mmCIF file with all atom_site columns, C-alpha atoms in Angstrom:
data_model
loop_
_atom_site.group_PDB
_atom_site.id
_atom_site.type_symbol
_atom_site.label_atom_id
_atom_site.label_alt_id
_atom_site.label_comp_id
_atom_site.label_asym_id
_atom_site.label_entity_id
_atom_site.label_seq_id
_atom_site.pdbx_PDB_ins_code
_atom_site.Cartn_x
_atom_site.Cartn_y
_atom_site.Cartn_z
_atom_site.occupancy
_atom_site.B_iso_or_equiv
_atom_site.pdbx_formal_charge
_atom_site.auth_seq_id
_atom_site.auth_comp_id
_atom_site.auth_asym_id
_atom_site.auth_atom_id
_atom_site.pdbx_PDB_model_num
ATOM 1   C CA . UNK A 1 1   ? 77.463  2.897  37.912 1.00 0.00 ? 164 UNK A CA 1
ATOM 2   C CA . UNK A 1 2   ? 77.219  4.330  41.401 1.00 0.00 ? 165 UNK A CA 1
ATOM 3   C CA . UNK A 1 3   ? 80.442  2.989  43.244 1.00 0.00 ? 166 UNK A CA 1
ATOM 4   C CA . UNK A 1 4   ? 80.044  4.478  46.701 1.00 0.00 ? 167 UNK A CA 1
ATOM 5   C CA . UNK A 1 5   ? 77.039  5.739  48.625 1.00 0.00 ? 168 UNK A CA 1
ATOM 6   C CA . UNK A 1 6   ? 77.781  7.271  52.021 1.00 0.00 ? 169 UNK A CA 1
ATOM 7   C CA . UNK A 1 7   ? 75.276  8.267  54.956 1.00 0.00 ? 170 UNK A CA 1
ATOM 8   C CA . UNK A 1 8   ? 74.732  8.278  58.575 1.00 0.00 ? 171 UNK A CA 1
ATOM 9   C CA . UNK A 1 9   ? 75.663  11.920 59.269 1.00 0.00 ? 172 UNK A CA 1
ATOM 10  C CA . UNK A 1 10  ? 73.193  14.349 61.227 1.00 0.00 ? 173 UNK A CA 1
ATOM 11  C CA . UNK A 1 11  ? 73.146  16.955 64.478 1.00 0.00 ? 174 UNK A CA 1
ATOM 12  C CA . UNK A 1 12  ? 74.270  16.315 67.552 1.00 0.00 ? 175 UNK A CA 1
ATOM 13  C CA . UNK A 1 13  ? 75.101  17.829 70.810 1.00 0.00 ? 176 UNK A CA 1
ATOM 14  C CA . UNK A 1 14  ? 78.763  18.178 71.990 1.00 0.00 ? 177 UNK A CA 1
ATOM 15  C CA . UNK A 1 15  ? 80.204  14.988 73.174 1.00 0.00 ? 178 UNK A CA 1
ATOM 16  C CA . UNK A 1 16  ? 78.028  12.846 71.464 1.00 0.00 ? 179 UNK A CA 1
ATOM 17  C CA . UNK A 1 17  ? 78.286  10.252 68.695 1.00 0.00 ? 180 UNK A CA 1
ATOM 18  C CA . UNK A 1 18  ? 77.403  8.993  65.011 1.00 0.00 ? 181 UNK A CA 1
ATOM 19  C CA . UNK A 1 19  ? 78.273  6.093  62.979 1.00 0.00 ? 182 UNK A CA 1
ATOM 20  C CA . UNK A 1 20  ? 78.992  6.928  59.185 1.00 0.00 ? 183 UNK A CA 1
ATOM 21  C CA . UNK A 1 21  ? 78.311  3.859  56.759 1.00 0.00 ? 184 UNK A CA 1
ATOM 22  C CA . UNK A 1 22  ? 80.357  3.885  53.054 1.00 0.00 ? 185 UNK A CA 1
ATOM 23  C CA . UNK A 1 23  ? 78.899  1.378  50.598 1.00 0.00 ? 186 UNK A CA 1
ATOM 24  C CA . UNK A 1 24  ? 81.411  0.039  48.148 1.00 0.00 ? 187 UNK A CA 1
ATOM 25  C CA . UNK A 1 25  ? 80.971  -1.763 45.338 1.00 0.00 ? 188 UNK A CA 1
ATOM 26  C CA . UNK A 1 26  ? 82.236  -5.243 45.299 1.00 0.00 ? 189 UNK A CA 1
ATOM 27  C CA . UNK A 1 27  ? 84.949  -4.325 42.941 1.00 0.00 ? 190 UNK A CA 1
ATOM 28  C CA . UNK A 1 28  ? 86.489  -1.437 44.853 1.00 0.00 ? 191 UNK A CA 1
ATOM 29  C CA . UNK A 1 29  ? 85.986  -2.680 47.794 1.00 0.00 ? 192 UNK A CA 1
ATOM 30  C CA . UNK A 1 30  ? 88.550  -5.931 47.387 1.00 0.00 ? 193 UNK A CA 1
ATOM 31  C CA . UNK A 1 31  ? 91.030  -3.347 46.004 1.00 0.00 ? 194 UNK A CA 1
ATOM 32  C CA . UNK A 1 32  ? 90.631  -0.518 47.299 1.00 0.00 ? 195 UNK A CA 1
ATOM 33  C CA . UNK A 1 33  ? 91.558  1.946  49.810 1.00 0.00 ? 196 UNK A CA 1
ATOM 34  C CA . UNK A 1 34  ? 88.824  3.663  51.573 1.00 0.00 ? 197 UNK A CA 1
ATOM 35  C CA . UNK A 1 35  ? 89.185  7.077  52.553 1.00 0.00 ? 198 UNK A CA 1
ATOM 36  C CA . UNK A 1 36  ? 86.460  9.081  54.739 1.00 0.00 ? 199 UNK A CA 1
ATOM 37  C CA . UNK A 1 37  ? 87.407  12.939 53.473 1.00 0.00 ? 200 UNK A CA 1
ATOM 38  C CA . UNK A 1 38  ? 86.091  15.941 55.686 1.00 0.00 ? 201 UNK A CA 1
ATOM 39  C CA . UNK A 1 39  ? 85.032  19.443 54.351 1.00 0.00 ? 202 UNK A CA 1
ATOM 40  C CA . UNK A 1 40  ? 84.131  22.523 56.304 1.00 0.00 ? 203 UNK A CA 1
ATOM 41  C CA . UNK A 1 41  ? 82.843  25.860 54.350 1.00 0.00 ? 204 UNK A CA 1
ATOM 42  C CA . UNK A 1 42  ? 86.241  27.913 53.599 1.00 0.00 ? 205 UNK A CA 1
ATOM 43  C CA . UNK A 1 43  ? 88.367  25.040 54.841 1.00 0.00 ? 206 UNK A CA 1
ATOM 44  C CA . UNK A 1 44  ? 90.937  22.062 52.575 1.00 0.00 ? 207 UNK A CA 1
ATOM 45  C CA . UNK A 1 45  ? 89.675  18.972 52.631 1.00 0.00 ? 208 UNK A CA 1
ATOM 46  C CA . UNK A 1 46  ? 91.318  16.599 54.694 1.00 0.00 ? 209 UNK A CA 1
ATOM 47  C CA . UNK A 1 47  ? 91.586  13.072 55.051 1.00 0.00 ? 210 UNK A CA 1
ATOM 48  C CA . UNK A 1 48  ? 90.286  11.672 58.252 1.00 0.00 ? 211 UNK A CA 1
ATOM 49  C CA . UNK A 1 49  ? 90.418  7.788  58.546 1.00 0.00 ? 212 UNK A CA 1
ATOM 50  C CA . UNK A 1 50  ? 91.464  5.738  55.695 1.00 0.00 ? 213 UNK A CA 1
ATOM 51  C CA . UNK A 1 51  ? 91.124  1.932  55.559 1.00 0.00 ? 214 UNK A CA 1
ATOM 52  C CA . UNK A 1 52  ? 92.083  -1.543 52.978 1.00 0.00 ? 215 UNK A CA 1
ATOM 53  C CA . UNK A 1 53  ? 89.363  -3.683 54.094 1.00 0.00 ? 216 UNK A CA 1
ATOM 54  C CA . UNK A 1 54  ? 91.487  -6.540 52.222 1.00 0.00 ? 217 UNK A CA 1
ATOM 55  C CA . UNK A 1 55  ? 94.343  -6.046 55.321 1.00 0.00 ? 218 UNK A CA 1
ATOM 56  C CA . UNK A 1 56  ? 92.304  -4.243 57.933 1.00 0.00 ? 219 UNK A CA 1
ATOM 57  C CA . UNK A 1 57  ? 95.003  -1.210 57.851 1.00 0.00 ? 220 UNK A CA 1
ATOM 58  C CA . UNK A 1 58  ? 93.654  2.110  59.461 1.00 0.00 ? 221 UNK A CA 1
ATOM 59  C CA . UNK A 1 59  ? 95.242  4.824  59.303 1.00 0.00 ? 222 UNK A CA 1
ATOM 60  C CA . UNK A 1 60  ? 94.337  8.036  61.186 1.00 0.00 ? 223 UNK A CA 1
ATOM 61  C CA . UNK A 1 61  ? 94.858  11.956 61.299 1.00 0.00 ? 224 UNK A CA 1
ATOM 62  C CA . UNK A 1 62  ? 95.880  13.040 64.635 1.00 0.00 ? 225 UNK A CA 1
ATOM 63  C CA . UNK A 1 63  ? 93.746  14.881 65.922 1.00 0.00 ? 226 UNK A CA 1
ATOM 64  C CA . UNK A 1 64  ? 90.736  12.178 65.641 1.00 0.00 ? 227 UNK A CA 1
ATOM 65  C CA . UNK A 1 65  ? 92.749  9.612  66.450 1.00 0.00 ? 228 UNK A CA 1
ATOM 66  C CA . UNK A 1 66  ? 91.186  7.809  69.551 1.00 0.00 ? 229 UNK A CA 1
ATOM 67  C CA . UNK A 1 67  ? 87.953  9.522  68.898 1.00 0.00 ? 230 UNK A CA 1
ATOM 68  C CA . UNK A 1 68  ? 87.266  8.042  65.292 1.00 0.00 ? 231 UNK A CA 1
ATOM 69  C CA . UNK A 1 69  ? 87.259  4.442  64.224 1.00 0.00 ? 232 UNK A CA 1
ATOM 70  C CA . UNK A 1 70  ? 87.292  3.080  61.360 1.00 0.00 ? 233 UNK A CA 1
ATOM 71  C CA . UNK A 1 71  ? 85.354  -0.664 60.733 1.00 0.00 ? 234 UNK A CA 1
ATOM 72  C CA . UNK A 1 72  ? 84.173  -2.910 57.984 1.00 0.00 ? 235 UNK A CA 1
ATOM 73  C CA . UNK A 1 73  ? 81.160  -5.388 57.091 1.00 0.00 ? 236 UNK A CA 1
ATOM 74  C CA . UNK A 1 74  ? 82.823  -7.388 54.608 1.00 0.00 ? 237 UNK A CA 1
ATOM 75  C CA . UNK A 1 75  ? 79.061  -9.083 53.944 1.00 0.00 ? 238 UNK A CA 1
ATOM 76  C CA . UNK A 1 76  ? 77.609  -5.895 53.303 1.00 0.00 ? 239 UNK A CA 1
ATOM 77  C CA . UNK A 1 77  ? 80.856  -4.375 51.241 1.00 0.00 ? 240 UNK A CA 1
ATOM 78  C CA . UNK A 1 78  ? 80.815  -1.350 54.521 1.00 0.00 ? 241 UNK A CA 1
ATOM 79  C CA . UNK A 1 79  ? 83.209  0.614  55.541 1.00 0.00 ? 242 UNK A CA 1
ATOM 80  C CA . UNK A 1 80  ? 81.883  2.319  58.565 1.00 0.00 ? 243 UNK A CA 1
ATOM 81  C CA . UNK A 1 81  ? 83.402  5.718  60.319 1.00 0.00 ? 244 UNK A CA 1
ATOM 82  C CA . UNK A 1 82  ? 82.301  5.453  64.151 1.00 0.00 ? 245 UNK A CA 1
ATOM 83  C CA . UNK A 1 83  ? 82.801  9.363  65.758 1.00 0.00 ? 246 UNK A CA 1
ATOM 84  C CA . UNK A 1 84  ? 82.606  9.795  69.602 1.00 0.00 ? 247 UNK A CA 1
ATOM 85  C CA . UNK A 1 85  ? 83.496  12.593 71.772 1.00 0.00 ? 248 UNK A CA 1
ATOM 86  C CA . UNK A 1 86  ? 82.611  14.500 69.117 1.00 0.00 ? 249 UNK A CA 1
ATOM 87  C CA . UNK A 1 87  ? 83.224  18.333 68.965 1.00 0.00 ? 250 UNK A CA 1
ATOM 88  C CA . UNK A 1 88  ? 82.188  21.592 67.171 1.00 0.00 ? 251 UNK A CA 1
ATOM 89  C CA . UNK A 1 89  ? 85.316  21.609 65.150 1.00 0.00 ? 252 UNK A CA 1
ATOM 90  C CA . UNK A 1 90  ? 83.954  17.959 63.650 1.00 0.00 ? 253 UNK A CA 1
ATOM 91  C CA . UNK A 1 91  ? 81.179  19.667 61.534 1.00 0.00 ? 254 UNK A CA 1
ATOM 92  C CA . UNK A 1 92  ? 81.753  19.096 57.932 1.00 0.00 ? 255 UNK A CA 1
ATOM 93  C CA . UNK A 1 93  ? 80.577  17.081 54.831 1.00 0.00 ? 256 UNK A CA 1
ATOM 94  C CA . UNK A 1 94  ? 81.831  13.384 55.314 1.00 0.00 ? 257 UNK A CA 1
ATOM 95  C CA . UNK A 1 95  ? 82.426  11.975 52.089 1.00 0.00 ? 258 UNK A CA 1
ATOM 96  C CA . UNK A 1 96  ? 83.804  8.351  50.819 1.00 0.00 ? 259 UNK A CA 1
ATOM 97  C CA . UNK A 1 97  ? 86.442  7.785  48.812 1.00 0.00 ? 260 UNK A CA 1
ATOM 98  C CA . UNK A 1 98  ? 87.946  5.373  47.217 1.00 0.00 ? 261 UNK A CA 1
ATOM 99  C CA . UNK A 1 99  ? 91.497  4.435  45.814 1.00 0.00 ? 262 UNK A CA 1
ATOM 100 C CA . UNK A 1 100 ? 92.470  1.743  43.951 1.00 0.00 ? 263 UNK A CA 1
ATOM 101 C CA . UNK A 1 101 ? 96.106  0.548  44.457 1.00 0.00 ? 264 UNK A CA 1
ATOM 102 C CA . UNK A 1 102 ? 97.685  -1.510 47.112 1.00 0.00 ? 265 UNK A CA 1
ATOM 103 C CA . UNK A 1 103 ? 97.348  -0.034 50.631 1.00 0.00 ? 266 UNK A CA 1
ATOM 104 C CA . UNK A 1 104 ? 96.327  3.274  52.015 1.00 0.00 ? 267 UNK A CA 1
ATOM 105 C CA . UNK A 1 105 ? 99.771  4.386  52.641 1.00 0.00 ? 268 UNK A CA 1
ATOM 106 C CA . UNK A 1 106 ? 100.162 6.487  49.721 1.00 0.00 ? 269 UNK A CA 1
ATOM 107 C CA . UNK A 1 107 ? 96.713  7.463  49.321 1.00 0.00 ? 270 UNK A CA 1
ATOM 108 C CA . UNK A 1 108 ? 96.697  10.705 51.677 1.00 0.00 ? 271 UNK A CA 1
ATOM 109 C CA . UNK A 1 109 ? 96.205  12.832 49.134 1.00 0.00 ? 272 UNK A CA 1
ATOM 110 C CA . UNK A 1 110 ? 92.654  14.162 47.519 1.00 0.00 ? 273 UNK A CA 1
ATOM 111 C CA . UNK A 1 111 ? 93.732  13.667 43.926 1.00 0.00 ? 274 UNK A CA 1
ATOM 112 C CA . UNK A 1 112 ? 94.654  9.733  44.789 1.00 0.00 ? 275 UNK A CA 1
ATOM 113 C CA . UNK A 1 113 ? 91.121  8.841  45.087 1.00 0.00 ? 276 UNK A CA 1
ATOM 114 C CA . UNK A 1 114 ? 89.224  8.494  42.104 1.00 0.00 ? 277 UNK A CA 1
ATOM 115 C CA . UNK A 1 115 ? 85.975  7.457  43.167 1.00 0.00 ? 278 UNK A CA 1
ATOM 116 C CA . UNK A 1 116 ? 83.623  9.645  45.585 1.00 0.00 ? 279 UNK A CA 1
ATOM 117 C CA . UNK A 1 117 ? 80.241  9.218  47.675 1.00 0.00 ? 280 UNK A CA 1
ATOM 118 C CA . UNK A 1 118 ? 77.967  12.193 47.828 1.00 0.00 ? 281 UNK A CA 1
ATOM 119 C CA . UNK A 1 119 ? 78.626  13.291 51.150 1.00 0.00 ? 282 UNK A CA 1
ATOM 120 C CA . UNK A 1 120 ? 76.830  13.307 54.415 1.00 0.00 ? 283 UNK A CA 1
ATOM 121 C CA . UNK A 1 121 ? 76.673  16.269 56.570 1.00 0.00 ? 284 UNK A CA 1
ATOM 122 C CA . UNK A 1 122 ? 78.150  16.298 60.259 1.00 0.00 ? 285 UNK A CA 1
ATOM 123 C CA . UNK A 1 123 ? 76.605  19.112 62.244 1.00 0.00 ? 286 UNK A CA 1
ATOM 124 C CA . UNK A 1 124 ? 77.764  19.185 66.170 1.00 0.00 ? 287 UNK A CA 1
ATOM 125 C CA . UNK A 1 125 ? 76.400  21.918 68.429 1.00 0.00 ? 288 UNK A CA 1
ATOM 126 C CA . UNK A 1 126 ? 78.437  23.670 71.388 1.00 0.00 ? 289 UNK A CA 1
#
C-alpha cells in the first residue's frame, strides 16, 4: 500500500521557484510527522522542512529557512514544500517522509521516518 507519493520537482533558473506536493495517506497523515528529506550525489541526506499537519508545527533547517515553506491541504491529505529564491546549492532529490509519533520535534533524524515517497528531482541552474 503506497503511503506517500511526492512530485512537483523540475529545472529552473537561479532565483526562481517550485512547489513540491507530498500525498499522504489518510492514516499517516492524522499522525504523522512529515518530513521533506534532500539528497545531492556524494552528499548526507538532510532534513529540510518537517511538518504535523494535526498542529500546523514547521520546523526548518537554517539555511532554507525564509526561502522554504512548508503548507498543507488537509482535503487533499497534502503536504506541500513551496521553494523560492532558489539556488544551485538546492539541487537534489526531494523526497517525503513520514513519521509516526507525536510531533516533529524528535523526528530530525533519517532513521525516525519509516515511510518514504519516491523522490522528485530539484535541478537549479547558475
Amino acid at each position: 500500500q503506497v503511503q506517500l507519493v511526492d512530485f512537483g520537482g523540475g529545472s529552473v533558473e537561479a532565483g526562481g521557484s517550485l512547489r513540491l506536493s507530498c500525498v499522504v495517506s489518510r492514516t499517516l497523515y492524522r499522525t504523522a510527522c512529515i518530513g521533506w528529506f534532500r539528497q545531492a550525489p556524494g552528499k548526507e541526506r538532510e532534513v529540510v522542512a518537517r511538518r504535523y499537519p494535526s498542529t500546523y508545527q514547521s520546523i526548518y533547517l537554517p539555511s532554507v529557512n525564509g526561502r522554504f515553506t512548508v503548507s498543507q491541504d488537509n482535503a487533499k491529505n497534502t503536504v506541500y514544500l513551496q521553494m523560492k529564491r532558489l539556488e544551485p546549492a538546492d539541487t537534489s532529490m526531494y523526497i517525503c517522509a513520514a513519521s509516526e509519533g507525536t510531533g516533529c520535534s524528535g523526528a530530525q533524524a533519517e532513521a525516525d521516518y519509516r515511510y518514504w515517497g519516491q523522490g522528485t528531482q530539484v535541478t537549479v541552474s547558475s
